[in-house]
PDB file of C-alpha atoms in Angstrom:
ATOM      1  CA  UNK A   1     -18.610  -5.971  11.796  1.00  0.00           C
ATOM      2  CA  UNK A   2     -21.231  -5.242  14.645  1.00  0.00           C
ATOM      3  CA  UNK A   3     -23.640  -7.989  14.046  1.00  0.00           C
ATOM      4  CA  UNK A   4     -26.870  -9.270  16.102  1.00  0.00           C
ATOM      5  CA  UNK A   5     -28.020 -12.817  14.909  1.00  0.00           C
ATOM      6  CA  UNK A   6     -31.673 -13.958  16.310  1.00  0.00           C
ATOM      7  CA  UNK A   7     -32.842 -17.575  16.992  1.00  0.00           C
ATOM      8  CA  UNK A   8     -34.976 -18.635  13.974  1.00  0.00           C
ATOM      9  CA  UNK A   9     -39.089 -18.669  13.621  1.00  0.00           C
ATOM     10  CA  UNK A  10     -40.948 -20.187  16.348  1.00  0.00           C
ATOM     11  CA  UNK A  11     -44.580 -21.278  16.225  1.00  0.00           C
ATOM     12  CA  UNK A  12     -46.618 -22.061  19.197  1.00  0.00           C
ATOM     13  CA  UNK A  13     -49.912 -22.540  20.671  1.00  0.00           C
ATOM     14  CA  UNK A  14     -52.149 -20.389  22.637  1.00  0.00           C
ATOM     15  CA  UNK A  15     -50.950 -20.073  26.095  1.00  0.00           C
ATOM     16  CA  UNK A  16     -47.324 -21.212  25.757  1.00  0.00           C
ATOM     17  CA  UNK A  17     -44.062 -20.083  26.258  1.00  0.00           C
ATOM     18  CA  UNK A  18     -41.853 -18.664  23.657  1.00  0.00           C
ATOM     19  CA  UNK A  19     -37.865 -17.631  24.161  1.00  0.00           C
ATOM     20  CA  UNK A  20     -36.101 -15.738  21.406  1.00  0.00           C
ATOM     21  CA  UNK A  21     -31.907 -15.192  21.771  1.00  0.00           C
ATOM     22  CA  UNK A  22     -30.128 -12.605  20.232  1.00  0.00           C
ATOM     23  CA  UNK A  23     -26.801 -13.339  20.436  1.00  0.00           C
ATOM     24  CA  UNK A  24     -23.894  -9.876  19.787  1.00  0.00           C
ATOM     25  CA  UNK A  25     -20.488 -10.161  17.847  1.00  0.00           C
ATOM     26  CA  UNK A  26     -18.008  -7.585  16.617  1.00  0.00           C
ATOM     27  CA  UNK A  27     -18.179  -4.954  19.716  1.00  0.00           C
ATOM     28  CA  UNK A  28     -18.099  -5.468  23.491  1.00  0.00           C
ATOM     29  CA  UNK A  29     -21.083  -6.913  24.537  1.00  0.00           C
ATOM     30  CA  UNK A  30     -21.591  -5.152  28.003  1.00  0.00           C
ATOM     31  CA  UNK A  31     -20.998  -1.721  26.173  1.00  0.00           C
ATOM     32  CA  UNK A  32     -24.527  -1.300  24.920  1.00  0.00           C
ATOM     33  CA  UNK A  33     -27.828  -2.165  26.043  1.00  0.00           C
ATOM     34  CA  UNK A  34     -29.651  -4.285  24.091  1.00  0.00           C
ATOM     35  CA  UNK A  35     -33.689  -3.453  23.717  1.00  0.00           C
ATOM     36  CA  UNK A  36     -36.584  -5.580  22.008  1.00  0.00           C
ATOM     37  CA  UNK A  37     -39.257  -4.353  19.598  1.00  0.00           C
ATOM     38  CA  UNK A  38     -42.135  -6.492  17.804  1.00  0.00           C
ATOM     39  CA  UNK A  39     -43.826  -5.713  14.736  1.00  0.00           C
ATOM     40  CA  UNK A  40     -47.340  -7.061  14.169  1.00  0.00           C
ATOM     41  CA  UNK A  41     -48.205  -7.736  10.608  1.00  0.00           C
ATOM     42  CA  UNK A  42     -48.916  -4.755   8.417  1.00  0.00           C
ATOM     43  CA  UNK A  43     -48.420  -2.759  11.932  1.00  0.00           C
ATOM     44  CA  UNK A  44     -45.552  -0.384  13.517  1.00  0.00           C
ATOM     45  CA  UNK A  45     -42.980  -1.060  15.720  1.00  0.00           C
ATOM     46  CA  UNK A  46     -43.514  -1.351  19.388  1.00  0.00           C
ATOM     47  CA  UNK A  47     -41.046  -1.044  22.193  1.00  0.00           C
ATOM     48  CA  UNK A  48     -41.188  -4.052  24.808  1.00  0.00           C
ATOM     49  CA  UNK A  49     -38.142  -3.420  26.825  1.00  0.00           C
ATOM     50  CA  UNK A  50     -34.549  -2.958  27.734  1.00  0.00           C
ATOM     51  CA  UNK A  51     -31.634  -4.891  29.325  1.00  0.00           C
ATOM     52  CA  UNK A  52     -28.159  -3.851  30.684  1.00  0.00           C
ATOM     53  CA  UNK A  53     -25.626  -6.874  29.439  1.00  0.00           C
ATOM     54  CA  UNK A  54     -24.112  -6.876  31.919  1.00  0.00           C
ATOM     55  CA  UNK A  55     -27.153  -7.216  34.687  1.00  0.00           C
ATOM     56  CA  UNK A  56     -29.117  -5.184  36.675  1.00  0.00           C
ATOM     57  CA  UNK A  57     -32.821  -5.091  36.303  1.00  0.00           C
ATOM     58  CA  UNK A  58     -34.382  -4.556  33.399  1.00  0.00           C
ATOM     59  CA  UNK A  59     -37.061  -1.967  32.349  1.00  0.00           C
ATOM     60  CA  UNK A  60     -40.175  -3.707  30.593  1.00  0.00           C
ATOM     61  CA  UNK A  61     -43.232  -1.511  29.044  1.00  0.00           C
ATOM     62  CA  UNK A  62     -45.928  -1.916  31.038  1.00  0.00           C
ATOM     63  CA  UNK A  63     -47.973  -3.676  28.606  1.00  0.00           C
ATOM     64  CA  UNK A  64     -45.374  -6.660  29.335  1.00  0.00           C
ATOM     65  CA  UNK A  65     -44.607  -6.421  32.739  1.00  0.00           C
ATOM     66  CA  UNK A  66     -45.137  -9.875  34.272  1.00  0.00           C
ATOM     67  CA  UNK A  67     -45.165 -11.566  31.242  1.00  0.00           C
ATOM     68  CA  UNK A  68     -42.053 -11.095  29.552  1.00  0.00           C
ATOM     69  CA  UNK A  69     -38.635 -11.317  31.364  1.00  0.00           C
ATOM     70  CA  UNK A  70     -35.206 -10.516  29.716  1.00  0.00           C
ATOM     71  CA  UNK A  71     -31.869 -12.531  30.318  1.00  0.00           C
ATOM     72  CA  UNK A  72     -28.295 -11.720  29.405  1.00  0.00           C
ATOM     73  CA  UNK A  73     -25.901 -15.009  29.210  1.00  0.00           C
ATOM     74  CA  UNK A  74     -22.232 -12.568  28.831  1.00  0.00           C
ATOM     75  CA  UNK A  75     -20.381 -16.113  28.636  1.00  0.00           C
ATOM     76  CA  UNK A  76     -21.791 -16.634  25.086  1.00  0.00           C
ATOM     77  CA  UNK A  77     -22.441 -12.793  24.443  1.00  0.00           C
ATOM     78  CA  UNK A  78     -26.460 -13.426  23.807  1.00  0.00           C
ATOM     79  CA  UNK A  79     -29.586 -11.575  24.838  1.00  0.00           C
ATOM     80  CA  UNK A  80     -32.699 -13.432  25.364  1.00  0.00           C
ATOM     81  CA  UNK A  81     -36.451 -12.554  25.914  1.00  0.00           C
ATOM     82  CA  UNK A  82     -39.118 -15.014  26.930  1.00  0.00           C
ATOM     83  CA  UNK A  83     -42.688 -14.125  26.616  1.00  0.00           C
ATOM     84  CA  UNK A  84     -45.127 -16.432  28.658  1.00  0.00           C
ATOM     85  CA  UNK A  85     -49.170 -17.220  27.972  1.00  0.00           C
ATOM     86  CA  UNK A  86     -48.977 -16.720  24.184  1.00  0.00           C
ATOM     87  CA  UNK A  87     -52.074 -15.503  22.831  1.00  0.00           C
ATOM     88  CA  UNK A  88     -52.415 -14.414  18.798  1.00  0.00           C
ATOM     89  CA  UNK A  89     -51.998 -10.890  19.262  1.00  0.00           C
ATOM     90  CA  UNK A  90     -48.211 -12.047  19.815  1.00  0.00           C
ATOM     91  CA  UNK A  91     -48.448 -13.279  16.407  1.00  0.00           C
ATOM     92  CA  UNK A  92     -45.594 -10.247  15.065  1.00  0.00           C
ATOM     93  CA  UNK A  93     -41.894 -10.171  14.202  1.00  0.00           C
ATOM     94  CA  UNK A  94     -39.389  -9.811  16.883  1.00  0.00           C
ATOM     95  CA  UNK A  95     -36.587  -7.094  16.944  1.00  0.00           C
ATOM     96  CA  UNK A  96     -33.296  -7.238  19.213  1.00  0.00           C
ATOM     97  CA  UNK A  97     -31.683  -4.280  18.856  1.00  0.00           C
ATOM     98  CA  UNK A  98     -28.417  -2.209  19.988  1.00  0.00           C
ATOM     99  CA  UNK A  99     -28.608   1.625  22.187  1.00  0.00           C
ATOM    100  CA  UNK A 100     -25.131   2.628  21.270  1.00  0.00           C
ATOM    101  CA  UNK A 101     -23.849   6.187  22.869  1.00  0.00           C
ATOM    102  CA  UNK A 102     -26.427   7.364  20.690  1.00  0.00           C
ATOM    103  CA  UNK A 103     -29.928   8.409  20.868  1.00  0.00           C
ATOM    104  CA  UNK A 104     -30.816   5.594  18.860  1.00  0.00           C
ATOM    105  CA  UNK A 105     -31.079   2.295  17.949  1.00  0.00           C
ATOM    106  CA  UNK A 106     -27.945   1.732  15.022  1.00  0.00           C
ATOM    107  CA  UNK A 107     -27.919  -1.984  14.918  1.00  0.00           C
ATOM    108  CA  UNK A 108     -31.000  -4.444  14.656  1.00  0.00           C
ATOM    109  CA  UNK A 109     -31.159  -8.299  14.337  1.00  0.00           C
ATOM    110  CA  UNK A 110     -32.314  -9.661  11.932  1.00  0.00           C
ATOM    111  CA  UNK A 111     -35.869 -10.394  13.309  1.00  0.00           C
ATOM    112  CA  UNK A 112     -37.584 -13.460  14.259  1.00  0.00           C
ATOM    113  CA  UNK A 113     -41.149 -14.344  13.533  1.00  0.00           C
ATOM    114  CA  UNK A 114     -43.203 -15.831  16.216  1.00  0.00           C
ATOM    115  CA  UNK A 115     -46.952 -17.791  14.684  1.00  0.00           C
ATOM    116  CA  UNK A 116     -49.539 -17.968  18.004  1.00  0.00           C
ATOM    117  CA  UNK A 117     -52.168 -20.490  16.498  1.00  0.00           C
ATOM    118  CA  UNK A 118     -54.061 -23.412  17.655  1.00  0.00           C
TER     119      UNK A 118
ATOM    120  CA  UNK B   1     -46.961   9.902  22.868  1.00  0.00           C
ATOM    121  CA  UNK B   2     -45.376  10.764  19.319  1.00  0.00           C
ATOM    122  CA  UNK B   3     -47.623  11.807  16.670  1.00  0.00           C
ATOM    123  CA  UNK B   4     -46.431  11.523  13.075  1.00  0.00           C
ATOM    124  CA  UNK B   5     -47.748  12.712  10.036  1.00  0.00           C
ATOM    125  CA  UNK B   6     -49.241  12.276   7.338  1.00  0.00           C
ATOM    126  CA  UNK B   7     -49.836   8.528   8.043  1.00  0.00           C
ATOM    127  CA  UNK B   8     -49.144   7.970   4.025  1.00  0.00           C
ATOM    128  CA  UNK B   9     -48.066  10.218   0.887  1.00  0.00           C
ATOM    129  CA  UNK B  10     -47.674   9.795  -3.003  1.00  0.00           C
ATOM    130  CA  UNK B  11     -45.217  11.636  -4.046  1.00  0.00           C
ATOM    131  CA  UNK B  12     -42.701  11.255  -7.080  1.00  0.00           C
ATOM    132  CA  UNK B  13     -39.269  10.910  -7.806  1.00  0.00           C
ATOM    133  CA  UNK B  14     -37.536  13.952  -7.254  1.00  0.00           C
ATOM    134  CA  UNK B  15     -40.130  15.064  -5.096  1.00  0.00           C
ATOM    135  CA  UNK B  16     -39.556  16.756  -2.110  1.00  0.00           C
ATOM    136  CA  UNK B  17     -41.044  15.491   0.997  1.00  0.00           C
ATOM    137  CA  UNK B  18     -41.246  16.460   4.265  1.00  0.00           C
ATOM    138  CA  UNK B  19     -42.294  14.453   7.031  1.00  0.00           C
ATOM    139  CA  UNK B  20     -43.568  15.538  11.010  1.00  0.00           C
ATOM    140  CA  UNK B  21     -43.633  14.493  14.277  1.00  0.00           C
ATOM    141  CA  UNK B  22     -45.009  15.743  17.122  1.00  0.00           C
ATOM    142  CA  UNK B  23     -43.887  14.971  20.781  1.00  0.00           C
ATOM    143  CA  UNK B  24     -46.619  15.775  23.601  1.00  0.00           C
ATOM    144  CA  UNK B  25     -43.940  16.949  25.544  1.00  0.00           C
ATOM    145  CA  UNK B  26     -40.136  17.820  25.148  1.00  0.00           C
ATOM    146  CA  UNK B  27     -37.763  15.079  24.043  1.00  0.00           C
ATOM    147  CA  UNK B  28     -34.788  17.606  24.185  1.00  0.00           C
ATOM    148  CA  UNK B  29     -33.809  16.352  20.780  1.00  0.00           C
ATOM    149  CA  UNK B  30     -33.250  12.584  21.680  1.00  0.00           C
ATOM    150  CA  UNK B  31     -35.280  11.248  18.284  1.00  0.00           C
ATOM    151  CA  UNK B  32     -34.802   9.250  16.128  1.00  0.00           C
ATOM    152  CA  UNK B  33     -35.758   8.615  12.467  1.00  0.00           C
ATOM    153  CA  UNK B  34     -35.552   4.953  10.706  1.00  0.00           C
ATOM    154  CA  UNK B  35     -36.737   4.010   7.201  1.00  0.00           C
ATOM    155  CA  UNK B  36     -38.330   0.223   6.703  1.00  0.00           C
ATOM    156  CA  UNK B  37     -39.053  -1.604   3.483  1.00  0.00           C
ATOM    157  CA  UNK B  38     -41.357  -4.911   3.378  1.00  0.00           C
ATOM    158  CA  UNK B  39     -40.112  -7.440   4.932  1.00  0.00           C
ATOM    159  CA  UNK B  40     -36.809  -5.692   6.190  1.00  0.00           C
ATOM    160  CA  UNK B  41     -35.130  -4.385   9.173  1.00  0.00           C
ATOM    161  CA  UNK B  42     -35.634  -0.723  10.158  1.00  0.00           C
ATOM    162  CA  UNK B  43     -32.652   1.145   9.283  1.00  0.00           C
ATOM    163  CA  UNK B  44     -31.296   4.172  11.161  1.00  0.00           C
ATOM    164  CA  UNK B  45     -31.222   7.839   9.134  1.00  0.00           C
ATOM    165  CA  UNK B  46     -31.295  10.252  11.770  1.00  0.00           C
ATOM    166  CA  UNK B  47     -30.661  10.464  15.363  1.00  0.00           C
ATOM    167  CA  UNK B  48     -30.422  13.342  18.035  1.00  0.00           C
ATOM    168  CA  UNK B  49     -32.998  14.766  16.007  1.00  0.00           C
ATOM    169  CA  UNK B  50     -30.395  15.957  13.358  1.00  0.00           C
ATOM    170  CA  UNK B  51     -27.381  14.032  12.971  1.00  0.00           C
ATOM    171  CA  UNK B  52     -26.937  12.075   9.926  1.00  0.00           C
ATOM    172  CA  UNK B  53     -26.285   8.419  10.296  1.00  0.00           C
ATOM    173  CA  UNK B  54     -22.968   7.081   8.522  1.00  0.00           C
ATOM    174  CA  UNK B  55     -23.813   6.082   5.210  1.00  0.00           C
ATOM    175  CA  UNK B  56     -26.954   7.748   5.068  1.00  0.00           C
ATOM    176  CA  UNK B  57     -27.075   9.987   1.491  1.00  0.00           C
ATOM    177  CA  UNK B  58     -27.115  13.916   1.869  1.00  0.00           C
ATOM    178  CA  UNK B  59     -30.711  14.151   0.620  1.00  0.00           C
ATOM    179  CA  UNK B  60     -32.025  13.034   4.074  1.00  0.00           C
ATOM    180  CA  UNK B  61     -32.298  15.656   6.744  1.00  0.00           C
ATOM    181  CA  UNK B  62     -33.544  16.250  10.137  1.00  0.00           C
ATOM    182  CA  UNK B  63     -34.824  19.350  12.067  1.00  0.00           C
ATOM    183  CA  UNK B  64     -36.599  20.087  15.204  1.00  0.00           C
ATOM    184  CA  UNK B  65     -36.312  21.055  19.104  1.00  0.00           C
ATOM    185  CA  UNK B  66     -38.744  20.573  22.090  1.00  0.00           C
ATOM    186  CA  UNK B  67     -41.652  18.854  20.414  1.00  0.00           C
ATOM    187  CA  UNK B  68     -41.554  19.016  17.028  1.00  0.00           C
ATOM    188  CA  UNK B  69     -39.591  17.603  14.468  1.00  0.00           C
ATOM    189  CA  UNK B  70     -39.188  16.630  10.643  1.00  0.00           C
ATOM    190  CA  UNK B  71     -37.937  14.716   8.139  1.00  0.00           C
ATOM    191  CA  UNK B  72     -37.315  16.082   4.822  1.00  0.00           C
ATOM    192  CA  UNK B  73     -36.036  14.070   1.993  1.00  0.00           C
ATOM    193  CA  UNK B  74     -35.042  16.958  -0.706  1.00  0.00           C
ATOM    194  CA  UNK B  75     -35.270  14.945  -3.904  1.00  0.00           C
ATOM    195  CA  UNK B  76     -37.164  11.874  -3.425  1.00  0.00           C
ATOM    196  CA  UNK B  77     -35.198   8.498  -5.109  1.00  0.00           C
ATOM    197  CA  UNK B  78     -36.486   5.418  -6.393  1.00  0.00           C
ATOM    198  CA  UNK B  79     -35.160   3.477  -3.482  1.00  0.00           C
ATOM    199  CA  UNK B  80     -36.841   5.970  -0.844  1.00  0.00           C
ATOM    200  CA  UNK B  81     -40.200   4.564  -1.212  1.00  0.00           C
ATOM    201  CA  UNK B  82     -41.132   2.688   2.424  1.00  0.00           C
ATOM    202  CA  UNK B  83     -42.384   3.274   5.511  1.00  0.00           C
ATOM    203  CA  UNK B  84     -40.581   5.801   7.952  1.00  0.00           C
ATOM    204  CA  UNK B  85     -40.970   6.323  12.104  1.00  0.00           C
ATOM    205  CA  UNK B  86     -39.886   8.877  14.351  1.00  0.00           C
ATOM    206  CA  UNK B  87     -38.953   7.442  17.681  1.00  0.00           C
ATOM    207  CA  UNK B  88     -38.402   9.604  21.002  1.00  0.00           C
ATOM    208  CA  UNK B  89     -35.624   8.100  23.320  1.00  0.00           C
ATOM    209  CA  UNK B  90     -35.601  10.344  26.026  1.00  0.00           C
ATOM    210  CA  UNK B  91     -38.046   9.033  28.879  1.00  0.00           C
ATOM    211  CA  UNK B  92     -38.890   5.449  29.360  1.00  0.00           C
ATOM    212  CA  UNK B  93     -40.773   3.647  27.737  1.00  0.00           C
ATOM    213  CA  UNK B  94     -38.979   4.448  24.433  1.00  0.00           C
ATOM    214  CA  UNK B  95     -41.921   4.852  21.773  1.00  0.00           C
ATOM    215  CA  UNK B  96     -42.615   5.046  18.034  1.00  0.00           C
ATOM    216  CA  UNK B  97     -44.562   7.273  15.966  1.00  0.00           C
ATOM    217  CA  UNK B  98     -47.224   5.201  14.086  1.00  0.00           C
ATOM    218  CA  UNK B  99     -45.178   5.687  10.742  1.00  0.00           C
ATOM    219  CA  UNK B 100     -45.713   7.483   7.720  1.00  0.00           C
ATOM    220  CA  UNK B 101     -46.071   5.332   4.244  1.00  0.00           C
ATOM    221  CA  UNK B 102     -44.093   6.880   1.065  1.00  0.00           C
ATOM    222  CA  UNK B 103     -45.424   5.763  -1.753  1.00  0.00           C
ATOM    223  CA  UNK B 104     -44.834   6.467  -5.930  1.00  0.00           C
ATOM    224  CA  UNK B 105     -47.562   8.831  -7.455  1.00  0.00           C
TER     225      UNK B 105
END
């Protein structure tokens, strides 16, 4: 079973750091590239990024460029993404999800919510 | 840019419903459509703007080329009421339409 299992709920304060794993079972992990979407409450989905497994740079939407940076750790099969200078509009739920040879994203985590507040 | 539409819709069980979206250029087919309930993951219906997902029932569809596409669920189920988003995957950045809310009548 193709699973992707995210790191639990984080909550932080304004201008901090926050890194959320994402870590692939039940395929090969460099086979598919792995991309992140948030969800604001009561908003849609938004795509922040993508990142080969098994390295190379990654592509960030602009809105994050310079303040998010994506990882891949192919020893323990897990994706992560760090987002830096936290400020409530991060406030949203956190997405890993799975480009197969697809146009598409077939398999999500299971989303982790990340709480900016002072 | 994607534009879906309608951004909601009542409709009722058995219904049929179609929904759109509209690319502002051509996506040669590389979209997507998910379905999302409160508080749950989105979950994959359509991709390459027609092809049926495994698992998916028969009463979802997709059509479309170039920059326009739908979704059409033929006979509207309880379970089909949520929120549903057309992405386009073929340029970078990857984007979502701003999704289109089913609800009961």
């Amino acid at each position: 079973q193709v699973l992707l299992v995210q790191s639990g709920a984080e909550v932080k304060r304004p201008g901090a750091s926050v890194r959320v794993s994402c870590k692939a079972s039940g395929y090969t992990f460099g086979d598919h590239y792995i991309q992140w979407v948030r969800q604001a409450p009561g908003q849609g989905l938004e795509w922040m990024g993508v990142i080969n497994p098994l390295g190379g740079r990654p592509s960030y939407a602009q809105k994050f460029q310079g303040r998010v940076t994506m990882t891949s750790d192919t020893s323990t099969s897990t994706i992560y993404m760090e987002m830096r200078s936290l400020t409530s509009e991060d406030t949203a739920v956190y997405f890993c999800a799975r480009l197969p040879g697809i146009y598409a994203f077939d398999v999500w985590g299971q989303g982790t919510m990340v709480t900016v507040s002072s | 840019q994607l534009t879906q539409s309608p951004s909601s819709l009542s409709a009722s069980v058995r219904d049929r419903v179609t929904i759109t979206c509209r690319a502002s250029q051509g996506i040669n087919s590389r979209l997507a459509w998910y379905q999302q309930k409160p508080g749950k993951v989105p979950k994959l219906l359509i991709y390459d703007g027609s092809t049926v997902q495994n698992g998916v029932p028969s009463r979802f569809s997709g059509s479309g080329s170039g920059t326009d596409f739908t979704l059409t669920i033929s006979s509207l189920q309880p379970e089909d009421f949520a929120t549903y988003y057309c992405q386009q995957l073929n340029t970078y950045p990857i984007t979502f339409g701003q999704g289109t809310r089913l609800e009961i009548k």
